[in-house]
C-alpha atoms as a printed R data frame, in Angstrom:
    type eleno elety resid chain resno       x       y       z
1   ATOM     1    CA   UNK     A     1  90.699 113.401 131.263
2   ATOM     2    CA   UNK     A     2  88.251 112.267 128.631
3   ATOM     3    CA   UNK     A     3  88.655 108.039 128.337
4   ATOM     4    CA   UNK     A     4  86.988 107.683 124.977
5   ATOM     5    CA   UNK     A     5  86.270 110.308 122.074
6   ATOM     6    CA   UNK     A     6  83.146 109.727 120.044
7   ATOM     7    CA   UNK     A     7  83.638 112.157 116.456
8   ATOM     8    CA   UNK     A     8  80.281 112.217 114.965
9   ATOM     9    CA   UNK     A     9  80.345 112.931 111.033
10  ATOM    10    CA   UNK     A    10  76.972 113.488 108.720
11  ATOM    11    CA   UNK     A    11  77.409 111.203 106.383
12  ATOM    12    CA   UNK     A    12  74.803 111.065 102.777
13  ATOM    13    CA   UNK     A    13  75.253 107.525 102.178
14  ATOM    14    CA   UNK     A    14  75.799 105.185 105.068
15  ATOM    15    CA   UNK     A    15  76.506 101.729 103.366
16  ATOM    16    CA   UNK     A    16  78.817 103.790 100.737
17  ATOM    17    CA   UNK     A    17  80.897 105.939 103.670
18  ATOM    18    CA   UNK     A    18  81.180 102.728 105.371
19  ATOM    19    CA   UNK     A    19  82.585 100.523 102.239
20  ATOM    20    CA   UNK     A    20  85.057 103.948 102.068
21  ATOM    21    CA   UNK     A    21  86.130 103.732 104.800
22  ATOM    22    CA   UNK     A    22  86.429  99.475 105.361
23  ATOM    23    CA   UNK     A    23  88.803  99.969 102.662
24  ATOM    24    CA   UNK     A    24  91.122 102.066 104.873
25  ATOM    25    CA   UNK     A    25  91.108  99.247 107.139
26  ATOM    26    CA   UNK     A    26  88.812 100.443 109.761
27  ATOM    27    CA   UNK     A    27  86.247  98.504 111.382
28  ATOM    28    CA   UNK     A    28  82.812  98.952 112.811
29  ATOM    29    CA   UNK     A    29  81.294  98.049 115.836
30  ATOM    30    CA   UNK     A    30  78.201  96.234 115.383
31  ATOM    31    CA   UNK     A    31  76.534  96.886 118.477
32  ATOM    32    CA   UNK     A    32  77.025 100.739 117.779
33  ATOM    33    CA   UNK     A    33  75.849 100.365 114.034
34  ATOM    34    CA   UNK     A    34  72.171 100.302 112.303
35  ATOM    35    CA   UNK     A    35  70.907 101.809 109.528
36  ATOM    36    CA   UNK     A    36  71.212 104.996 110.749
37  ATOM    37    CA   UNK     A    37  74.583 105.531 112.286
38  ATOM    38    CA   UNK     A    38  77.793 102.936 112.320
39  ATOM    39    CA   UNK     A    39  80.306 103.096 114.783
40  ATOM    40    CA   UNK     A    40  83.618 103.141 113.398
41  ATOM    41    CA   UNK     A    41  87.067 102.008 115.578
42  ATOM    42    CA   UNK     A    42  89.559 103.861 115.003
43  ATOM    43    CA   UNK     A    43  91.794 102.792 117.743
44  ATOM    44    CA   UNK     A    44  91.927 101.787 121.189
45  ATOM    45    CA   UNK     A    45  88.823 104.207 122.582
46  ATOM    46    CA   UNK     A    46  88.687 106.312 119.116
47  ATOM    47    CA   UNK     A    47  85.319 105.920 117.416
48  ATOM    48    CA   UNK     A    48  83.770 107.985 114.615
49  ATOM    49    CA   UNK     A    49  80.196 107.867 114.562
50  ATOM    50    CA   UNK     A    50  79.118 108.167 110.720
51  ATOM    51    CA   UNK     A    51  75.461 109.663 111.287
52  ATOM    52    CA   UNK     A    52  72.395 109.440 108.382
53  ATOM    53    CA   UNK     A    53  72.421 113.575 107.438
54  ATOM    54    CA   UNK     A    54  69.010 113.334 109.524
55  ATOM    55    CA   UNK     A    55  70.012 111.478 112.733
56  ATOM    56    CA   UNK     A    56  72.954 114.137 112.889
57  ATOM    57    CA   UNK     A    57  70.434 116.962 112.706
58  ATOM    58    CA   UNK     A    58  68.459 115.078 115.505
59  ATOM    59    CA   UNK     A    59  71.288 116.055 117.668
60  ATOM    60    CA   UNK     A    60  71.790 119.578 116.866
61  ATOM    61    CA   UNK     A    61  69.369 122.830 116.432
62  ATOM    62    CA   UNK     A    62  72.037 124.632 113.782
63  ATOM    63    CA   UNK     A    63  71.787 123.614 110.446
64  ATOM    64    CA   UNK     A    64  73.881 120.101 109.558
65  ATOM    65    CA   UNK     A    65  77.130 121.487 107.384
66  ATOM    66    CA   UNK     A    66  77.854 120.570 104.179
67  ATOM    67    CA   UNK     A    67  81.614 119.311 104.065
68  ATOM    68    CA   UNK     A    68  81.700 119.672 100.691
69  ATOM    69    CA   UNK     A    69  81.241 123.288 100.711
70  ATOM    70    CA   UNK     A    70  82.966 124.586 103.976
71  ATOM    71    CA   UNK     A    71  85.332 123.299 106.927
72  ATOM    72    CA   UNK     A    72  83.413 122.054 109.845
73  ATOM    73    CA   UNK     A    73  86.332 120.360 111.240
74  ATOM    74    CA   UNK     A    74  90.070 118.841 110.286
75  ATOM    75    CA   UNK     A    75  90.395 115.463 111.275
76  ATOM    76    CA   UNK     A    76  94.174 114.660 112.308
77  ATOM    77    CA   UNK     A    77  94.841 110.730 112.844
78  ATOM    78    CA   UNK     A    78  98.639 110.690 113.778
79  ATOM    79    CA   UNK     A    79 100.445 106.953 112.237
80  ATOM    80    CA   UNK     A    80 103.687 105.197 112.167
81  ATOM    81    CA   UNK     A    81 105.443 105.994 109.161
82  ATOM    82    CA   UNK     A    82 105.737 108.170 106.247
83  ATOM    83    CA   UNK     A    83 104.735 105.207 104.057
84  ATOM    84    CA   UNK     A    84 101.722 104.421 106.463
85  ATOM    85    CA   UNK     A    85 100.290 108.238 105.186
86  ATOM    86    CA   UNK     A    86 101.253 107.585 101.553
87  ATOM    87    CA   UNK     A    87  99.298 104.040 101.783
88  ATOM    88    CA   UNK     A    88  96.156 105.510 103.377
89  ATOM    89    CA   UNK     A    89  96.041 108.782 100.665
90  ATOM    90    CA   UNK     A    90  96.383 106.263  98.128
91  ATOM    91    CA   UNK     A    91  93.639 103.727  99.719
92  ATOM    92    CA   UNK     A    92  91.241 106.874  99.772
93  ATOM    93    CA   UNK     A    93  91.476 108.495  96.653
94  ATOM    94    CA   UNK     A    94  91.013 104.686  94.674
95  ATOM    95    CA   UNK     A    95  87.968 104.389  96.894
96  ATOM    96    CA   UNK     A    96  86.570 107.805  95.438
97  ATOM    97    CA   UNK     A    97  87.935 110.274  98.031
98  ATOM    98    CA   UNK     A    98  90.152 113.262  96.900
99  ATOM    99    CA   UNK     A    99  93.085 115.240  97.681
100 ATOM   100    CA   UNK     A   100  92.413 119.017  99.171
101 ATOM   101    CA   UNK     A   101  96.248 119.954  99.099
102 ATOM   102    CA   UNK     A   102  99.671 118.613  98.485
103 ATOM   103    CA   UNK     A   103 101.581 116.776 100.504
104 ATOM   104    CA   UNK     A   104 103.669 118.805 103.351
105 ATOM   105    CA   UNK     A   105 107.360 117.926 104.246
106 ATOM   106    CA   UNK     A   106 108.684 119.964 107.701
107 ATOM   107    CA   UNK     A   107 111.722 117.533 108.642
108 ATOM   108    CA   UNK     A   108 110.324 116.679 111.783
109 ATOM   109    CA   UNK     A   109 106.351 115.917 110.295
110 ATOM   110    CA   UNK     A   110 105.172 114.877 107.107
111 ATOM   111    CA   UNK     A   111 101.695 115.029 106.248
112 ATOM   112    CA   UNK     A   112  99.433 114.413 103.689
113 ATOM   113    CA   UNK     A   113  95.564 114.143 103.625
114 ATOM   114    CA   UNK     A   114  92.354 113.465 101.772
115 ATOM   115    CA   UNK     A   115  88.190 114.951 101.312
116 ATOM   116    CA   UNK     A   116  86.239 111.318 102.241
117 ATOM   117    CA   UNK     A   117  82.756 110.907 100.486
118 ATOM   118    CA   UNK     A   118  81.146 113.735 102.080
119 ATOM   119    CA   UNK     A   119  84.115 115.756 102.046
120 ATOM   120    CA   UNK     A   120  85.608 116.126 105.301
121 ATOM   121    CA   UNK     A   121  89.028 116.187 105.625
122 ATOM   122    CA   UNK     A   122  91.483 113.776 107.407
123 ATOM   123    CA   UNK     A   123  94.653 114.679 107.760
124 ATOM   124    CA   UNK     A   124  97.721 112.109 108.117
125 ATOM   125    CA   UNK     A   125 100.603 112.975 110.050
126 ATOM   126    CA   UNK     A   126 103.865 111.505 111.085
127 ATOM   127    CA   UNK     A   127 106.010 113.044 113.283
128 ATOM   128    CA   UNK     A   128 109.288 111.997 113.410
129 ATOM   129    CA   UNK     A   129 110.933 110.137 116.439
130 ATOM   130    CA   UNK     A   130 107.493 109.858 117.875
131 ATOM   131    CA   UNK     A   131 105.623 107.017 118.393
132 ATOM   132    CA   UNK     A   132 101.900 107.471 117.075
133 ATOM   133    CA   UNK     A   133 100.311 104.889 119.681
């Protein structure tokens, strides 16, 4: 088994996707972060590295996607409550992010989900009688 995950996301802005996403409540790692990629903690062993556009194509031959324009990847962060999804939606669409589809009730998940800066997509879930840690 894998004891950390690294996601790394092109980002066009660094400073800006990092503001975004401070207002989440996320941190960054300083040791991890310059001016070309921050490392973001998501949880205990969860990072997201948000790359410069150009030090993400450093580490690839295809072409970088643009997130805005296609789906390179669904991001699923699973919390504690219903409210805790509601809350971060909220947080990301008054820090310029927007919603890519409405809100989804199944009884036993509820989940809801926003386009960041750069538009990927995170996804919020809570599934019921689980706990998310």
């Amino acid at each position: 088994m894998a004891k950390q995950i690294f996601l790394n996301l092109p980002v066009a802005d660094l400073p800006r996707s990092m503001a975004f996403f401070r207002t989440l409540g996320f941190s960054f790692n300083a040791e991890w972060t310059d001016e070309h990629a921050a490392c973001m903690v998501m949880g205990e062993n969860l990072f997201t590295m948000l790359l410069t556009r150009e030090r993400f194509q450093s580490f690839t031959p295809k072409p970088v996607a643009d997130a805005k324009t296609c789906s390179e990847v669904l991001i699923c962060l699973a919390v504690d409550s219903r409210a805790e999804v509601d809350q971060k939606v909220a947080a990301a669409l008054a820090a310029g992010g927007s919603v890519y589809k409405d809100a989804e009730d199944h009884g036993f998940m509820y989940a809801h989900g926003f386009q960041d800066l750069d538009g990927h997509i995170w996804e919020l879930a809570y599934m019921a009688g689980q706990d998310a840690a």
